[in-house]
Tab-separated table of C-alpha atoms and ligand atoms in Angstrom:
chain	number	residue	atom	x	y	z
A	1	UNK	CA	22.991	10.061	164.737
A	2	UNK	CA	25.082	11.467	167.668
A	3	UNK	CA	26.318	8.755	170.633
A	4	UNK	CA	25.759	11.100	172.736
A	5	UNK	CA	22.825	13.380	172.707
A	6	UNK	CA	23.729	16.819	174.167
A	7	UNK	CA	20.474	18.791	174.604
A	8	UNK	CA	19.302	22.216	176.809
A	9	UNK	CA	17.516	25.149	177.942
A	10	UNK	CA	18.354	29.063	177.129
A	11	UNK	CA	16.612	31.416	179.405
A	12	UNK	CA	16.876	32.843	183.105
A	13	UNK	CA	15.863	32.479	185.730
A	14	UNK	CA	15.527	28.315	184.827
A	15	UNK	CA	15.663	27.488	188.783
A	16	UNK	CA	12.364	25.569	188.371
A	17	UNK	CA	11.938	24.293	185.185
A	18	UNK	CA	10.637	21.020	184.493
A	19	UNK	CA	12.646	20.629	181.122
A	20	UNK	CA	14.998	18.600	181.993
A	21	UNK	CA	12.835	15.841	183.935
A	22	UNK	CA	10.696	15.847	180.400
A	23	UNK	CA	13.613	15.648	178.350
A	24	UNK	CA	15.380	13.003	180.430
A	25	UNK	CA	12.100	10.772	180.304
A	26	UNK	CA	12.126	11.442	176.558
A	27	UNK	CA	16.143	10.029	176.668
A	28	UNK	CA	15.251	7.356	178.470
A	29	UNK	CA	12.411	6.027	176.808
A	30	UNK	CA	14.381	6.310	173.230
A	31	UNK	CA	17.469	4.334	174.960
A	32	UNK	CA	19.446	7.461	173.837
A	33	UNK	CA	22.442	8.564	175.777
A	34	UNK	CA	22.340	12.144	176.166
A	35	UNK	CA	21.663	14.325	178.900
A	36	UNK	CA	19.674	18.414	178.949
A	37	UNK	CA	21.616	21.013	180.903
A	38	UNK	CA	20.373	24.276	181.494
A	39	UNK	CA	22.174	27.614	180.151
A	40	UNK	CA	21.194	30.613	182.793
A	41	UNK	CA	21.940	33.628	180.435
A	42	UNK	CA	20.614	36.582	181.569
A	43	UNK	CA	18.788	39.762	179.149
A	44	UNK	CA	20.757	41.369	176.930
A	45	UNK	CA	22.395	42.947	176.828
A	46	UNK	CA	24.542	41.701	179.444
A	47	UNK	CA	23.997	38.140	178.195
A	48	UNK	CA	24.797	38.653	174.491
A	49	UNK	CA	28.182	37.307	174.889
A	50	UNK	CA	27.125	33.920	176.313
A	51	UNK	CA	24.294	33.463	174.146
A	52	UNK	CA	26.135	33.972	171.260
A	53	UNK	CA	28.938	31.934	172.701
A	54	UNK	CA	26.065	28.889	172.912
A	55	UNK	CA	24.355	29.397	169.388
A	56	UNK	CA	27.794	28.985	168.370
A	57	UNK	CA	28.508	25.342	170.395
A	58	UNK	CA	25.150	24.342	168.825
A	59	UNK	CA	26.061	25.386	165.420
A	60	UNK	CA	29.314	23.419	165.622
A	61	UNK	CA	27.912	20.405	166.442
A	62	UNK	CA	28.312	19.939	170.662
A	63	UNK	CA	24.706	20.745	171.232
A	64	UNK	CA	22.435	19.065	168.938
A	65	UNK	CA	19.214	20.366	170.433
A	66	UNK	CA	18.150	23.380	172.599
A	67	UNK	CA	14.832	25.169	173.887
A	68	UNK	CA	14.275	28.775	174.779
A	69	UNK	CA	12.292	30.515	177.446
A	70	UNK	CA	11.621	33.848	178.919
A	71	UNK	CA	13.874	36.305	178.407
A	72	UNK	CA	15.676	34.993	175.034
A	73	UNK	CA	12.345	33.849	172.655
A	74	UNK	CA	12.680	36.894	170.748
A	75	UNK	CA	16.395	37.842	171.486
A	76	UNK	CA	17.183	34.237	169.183
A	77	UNK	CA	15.207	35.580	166.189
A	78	UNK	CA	18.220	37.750	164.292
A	79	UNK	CA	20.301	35.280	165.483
A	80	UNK	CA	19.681	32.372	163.551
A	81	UNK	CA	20.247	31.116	159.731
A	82	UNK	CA	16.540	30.322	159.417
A	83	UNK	CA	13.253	31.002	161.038
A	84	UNK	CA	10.348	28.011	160.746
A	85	UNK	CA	6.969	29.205	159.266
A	86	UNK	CA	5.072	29.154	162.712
A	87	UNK	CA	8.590	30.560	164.532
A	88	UNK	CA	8.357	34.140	161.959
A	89	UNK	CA	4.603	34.303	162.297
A	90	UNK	CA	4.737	34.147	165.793
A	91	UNK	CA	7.289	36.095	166.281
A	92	UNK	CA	9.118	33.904	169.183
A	93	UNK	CA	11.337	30.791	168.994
A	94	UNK	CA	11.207	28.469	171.588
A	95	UNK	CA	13.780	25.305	170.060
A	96	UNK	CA	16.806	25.785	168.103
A	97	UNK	CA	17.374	22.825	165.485
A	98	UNK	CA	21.224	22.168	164.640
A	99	UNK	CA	21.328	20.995	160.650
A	100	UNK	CA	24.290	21.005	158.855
A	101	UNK	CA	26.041	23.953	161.017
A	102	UNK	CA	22.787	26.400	160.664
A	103	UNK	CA	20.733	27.119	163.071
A	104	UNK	CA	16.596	26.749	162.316
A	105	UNK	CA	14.224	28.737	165.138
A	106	UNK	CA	11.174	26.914	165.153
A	107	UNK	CA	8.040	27.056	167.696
A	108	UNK	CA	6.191	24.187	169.253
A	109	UNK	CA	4.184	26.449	171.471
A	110	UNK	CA	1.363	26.889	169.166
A	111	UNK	CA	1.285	23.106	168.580
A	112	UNK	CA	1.167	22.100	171.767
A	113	UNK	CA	-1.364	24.347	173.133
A	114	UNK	CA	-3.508	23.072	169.995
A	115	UNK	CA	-3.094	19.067	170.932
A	116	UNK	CA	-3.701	20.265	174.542
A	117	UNK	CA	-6.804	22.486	174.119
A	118	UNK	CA	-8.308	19.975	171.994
A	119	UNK	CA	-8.848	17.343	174.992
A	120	UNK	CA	-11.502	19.953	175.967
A	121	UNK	CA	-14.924	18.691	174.645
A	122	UNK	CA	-15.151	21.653	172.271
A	123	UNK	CA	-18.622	22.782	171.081
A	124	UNK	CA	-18.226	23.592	167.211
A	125	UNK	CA	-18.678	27.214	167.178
A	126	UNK	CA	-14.714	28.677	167.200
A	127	UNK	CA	-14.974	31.654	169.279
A	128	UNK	CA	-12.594	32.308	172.413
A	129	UNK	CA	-12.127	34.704	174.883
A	130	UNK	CA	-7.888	35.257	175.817
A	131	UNK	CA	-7.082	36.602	178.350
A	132	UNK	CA	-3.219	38.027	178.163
A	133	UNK	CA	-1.405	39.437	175.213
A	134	UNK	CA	1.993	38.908	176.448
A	135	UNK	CA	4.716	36.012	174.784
A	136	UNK	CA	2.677	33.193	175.363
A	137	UNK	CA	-0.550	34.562	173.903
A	138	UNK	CA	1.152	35.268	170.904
A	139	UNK	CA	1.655	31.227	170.449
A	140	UNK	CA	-2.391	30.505	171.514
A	141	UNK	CA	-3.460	33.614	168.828
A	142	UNK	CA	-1.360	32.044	166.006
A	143	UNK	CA	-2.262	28.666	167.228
A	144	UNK	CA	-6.251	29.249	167.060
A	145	UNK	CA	-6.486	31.888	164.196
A	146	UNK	CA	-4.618	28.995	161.713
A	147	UNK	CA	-7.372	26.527	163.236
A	148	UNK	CA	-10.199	29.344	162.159
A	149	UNK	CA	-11.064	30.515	165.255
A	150	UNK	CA	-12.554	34.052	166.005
A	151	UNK	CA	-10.833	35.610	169.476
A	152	UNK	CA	-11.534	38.142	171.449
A	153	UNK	CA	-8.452	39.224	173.428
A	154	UNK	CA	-8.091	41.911	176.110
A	155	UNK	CA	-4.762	42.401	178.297
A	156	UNK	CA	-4.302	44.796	181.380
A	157	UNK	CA	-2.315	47.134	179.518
A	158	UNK	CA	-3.758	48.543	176.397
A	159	UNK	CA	-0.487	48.909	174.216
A	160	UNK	CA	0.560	45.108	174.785
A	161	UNK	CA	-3.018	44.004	173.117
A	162	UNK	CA	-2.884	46.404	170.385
A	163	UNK	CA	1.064	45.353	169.962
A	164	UNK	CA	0.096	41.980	169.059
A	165	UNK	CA	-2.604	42.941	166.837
A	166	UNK	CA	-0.251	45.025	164.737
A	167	UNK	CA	1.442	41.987	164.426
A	168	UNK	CA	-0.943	39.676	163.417
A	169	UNK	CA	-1.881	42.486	161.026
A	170	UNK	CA	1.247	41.780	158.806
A	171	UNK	CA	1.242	37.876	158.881
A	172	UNK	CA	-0.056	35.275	156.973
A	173	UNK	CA	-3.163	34.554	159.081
A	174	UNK	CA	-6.760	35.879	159.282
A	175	UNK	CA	-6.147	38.606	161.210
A	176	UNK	CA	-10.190	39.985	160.708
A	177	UNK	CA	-11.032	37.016	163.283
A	178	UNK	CA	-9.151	38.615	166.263
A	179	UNK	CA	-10.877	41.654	167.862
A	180	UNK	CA	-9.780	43.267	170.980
A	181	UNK	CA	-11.606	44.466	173.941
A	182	UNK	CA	-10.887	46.369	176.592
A	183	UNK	CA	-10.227	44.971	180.086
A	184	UNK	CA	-13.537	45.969	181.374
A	185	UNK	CA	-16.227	43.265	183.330
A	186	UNK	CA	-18.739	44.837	180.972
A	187	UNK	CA	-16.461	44.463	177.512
A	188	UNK	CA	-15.587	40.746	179.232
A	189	UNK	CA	-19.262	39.778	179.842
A	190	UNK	CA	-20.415	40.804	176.416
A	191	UNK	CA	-17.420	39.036	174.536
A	192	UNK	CA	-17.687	35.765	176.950
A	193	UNK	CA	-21.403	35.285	176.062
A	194	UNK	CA	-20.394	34.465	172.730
A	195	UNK	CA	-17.367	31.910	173.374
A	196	UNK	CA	-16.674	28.216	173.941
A	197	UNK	CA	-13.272	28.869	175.268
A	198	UNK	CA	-11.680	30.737	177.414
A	199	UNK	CA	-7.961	30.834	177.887
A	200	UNK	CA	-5.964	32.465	180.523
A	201	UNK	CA	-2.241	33.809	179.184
A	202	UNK	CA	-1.680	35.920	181.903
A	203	UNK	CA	0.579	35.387	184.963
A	204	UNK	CA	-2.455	36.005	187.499
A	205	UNK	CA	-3.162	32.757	189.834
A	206	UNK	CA	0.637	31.818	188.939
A	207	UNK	CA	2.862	30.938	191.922
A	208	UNK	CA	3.329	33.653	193.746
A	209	UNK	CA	0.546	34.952	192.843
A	210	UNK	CA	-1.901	32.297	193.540
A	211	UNK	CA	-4.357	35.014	195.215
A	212	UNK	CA	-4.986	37.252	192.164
A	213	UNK	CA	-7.433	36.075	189.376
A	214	UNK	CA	-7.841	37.489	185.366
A	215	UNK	CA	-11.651	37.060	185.851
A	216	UNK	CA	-13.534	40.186	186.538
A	217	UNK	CA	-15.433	40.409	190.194
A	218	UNK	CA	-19.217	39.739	189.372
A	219	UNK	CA	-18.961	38.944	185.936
A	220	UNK	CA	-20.655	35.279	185.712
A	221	UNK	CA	-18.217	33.016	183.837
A	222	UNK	CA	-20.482	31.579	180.801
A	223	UNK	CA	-22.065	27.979	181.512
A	224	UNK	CA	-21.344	25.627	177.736
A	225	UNK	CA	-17.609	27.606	177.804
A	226	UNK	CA	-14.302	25.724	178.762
A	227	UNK	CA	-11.907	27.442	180.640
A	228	UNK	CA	-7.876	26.597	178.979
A	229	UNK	CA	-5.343	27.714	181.736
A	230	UNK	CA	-1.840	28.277	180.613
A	231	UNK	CA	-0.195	28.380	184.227
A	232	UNK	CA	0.250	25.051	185.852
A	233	UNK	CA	2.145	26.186	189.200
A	234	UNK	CA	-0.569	25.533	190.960
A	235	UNK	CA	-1.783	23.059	189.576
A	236	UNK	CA	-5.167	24.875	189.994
A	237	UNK	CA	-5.944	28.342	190.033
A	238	UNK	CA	-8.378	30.524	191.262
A	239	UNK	CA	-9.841	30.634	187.736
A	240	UNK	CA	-9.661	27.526	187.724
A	241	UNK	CA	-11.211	26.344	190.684
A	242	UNK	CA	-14.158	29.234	190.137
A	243	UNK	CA	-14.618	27.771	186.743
A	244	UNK	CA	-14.748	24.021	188.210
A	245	UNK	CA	-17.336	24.888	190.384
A	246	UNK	CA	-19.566	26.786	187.587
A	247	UNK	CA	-19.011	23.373	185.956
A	248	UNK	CA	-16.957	24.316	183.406
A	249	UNK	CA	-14.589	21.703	181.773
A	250	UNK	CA	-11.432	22.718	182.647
A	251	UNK	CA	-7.046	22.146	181.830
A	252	UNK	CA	-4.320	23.702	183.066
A	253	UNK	CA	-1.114	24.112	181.323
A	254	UNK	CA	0.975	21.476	182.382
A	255	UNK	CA	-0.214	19.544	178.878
A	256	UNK	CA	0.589	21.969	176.978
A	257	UNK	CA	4.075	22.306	178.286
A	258	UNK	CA	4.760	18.242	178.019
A	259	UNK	CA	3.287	18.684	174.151
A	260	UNK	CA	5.641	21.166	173.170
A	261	UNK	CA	8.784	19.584	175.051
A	262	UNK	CA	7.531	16.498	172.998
A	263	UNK	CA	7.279	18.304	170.038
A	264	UNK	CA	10.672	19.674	170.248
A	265	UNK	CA	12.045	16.002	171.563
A	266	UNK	CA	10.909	15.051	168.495
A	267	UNK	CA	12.018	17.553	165.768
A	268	UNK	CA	15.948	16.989	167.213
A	269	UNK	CA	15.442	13.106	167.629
A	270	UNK	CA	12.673	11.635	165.329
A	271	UNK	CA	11.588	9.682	168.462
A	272	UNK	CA	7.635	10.390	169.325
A	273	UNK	CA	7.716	10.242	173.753
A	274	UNK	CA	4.705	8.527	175.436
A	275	UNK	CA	2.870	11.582	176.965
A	276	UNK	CA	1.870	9.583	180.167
A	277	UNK	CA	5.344	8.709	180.669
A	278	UNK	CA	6.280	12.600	180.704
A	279	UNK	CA	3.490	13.294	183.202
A	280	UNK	CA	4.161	9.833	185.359
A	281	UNK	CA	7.872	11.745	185.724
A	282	UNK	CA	6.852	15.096	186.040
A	283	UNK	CA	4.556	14.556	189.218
A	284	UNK	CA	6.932	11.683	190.498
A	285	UNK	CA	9.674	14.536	190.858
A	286	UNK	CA	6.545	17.320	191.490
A	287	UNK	CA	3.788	15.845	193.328
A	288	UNK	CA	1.827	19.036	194.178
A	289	UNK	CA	1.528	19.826	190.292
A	290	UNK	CA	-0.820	16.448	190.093
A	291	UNK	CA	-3.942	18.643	189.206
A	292	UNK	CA	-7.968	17.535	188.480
A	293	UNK	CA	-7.338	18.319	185.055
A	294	UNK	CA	-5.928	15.068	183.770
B	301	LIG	P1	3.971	38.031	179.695
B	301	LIG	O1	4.739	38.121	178.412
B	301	LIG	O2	4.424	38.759	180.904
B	301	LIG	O3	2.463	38.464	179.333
B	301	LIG	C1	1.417	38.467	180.253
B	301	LIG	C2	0.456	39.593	179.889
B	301	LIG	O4	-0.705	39.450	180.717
B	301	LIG	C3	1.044	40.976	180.127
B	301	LIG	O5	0.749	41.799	179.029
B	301	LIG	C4	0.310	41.434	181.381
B	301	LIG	O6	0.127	42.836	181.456
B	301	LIG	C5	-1.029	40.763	181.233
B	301	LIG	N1	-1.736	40.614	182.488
B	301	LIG	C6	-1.226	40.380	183.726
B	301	LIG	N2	-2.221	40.229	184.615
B	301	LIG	C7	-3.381	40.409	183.950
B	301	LIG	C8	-4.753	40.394	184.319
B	301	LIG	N3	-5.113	40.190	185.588
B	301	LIG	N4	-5.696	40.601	183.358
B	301	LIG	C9	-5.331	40.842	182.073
B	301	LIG	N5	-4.031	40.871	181.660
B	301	LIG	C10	-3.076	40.649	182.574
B	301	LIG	O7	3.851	36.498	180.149
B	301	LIG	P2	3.853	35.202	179.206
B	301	LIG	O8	5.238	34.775	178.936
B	301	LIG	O9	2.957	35.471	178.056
B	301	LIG	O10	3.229	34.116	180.185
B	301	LIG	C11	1.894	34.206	180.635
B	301	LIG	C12	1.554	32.992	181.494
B	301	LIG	O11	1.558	31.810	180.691
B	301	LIG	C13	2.564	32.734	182.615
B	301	LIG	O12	1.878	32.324	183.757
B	301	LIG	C14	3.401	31.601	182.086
B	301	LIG	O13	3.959	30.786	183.101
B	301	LIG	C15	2.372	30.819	181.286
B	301	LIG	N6	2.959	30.007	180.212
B	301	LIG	C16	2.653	28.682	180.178
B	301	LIG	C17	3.163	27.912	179.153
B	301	LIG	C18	2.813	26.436	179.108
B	301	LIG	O14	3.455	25.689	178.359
B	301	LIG	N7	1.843	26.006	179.855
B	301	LIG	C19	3.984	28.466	178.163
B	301	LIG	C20	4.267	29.835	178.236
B	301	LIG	C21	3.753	30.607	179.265
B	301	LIG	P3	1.228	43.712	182.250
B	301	LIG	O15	2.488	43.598	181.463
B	301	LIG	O16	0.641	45.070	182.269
B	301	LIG	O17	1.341	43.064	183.618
């Protein structure tokens, strides 16, 4: 075990993440020394040099744990020795392990949405609407199909939804159980009537776009459903607070995020971090992302 644990963030722009106030909590509660910088690389290709340049610390030993965001969760796959079972299936990585100088991409996306989503009370019948088929849906789709879930998934742009179901097509899951629709309110009405989740993994109702909403204009959002938000900045957004008022159960994705930094705490260190402590630092350091969902 290192003295000092040397942990971080890949990605750009990292201005606002709440990584490091997880991670530090995490520390902290372990009694670990260590601290969790952030790496700003920007896309490749003008960031290949410095991303390689970091893969390379890590693989040496200075970094001993890392996470990666928006833009480099796909740029990481051909660069590492070995891909996890849920990081190739996905098709994203989103924390580098170091063991014995290789490099392992692994998700914790797809777990963490799982522990999150299943504080919703949950009728039994598995069928969700998503709404989004960018990065982050990829993570709820694998997530849900390995749980046996049915989804129906529509996204804005056509060619991004029936990108991801090519992939699914080709991995090890039950690709049968995930239909898409088209982003229509009559395709959305049908498909919702059927569903006991919905789950929004688009960037609508995200800071700065707080006024715009994935939910179709008079299209009723279906009463026994509960409504799984990925964005968390705000804490609530206008699907949200429409789907509060229907009296939907609802959560936004600030649990999600706190499982998965967890879950990657935990793959580096072996230590298991309190939850509550996460969140008590999180909205200590954040007080406007203290939501109605927890
Ligand atoms: P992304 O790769 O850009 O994908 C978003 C997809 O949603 C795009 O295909 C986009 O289409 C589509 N879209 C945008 N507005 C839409 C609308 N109104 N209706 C239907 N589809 C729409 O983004 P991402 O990385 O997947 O992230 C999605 C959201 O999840 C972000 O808000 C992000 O912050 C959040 N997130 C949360 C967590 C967490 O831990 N809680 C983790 C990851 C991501 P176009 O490309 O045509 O715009």
């Amino acid at each position: 075990m290192p003295n000092t644990w040397h942990l971080g963030l890949i990605g750009h722009p990292l201005g606002h993440s709440l990584s490091p106030v997880l991670h530090q909590a995490a520390l902290a509660e372990a009694g670990l020394v260590g601290d969790y910088a952030l790496f700003p690389i920007p896309p490749l290709p003008e960031g290949q040099p410095a991303l390689l340049e970091t893969l390379q610390r890590m693989r040496q030993g200075e970094l001993q744990g890392l996470n990666v965001t928006i833009p480099h969760k796909q740029s990481v796959l051909p660069l590492v020795d070995e891909l996890t079972p849920s990081a190739k299936a996905i098709g994203a990585v989103n924390t580098l392990i170091h063991h014995s100088g290789r490099l392992i991409g692994h998700n914790t996306d797809a777990p963490g949405f799982l522990a999150d989503v299943s504080q919703l009370p949950l009728r039994k019948s598995k069928t969700a609407l998503l709404l989004g088929a960018g990065g982050a849906a990829r993570a709820v789709v694998y997530a849900l199909l390995s749980q046996g879930w049915k989804i129906f998934m529509t996204d804005l742009n056509p060619d991004q939804a029936s990108s991801l179901y090519q992939h699914f097509a080709t991995q090890e899951v039950e690709s049968a159980n995930l239909t898409v629709i088209a982003d229509t309110p009559q395709e959305i009405h049908q498909a919702s009537s059927q569903v006991i989740l919905i789950v929004n993994a688009t960037p609508a109702g995200m800071h700065p776009l707080v006024n715009e909403t994935p939910w179709p204009e008079g299209v009723a959002l279906p009463s026994g459903a509960c409504l799984y938000d990925l964005v968390y900045n705000p804490a609530e957004t206008r699907l949200l607070q429409s789907a509060k008022a229907a009296g939907l159960p609802c959560r936004n994705g600030l649990g999600m995020l706190m499982e998965q930094a967890a879950l990657s705490f935990e793959s580096w260190t072996g230590f298991n971090p309190s939850r509550s402590r996460m969140w008590d630092e999180v909205v200590k350091t954040n007080p406007s992302l203290a939501g109605g969902t927890r």
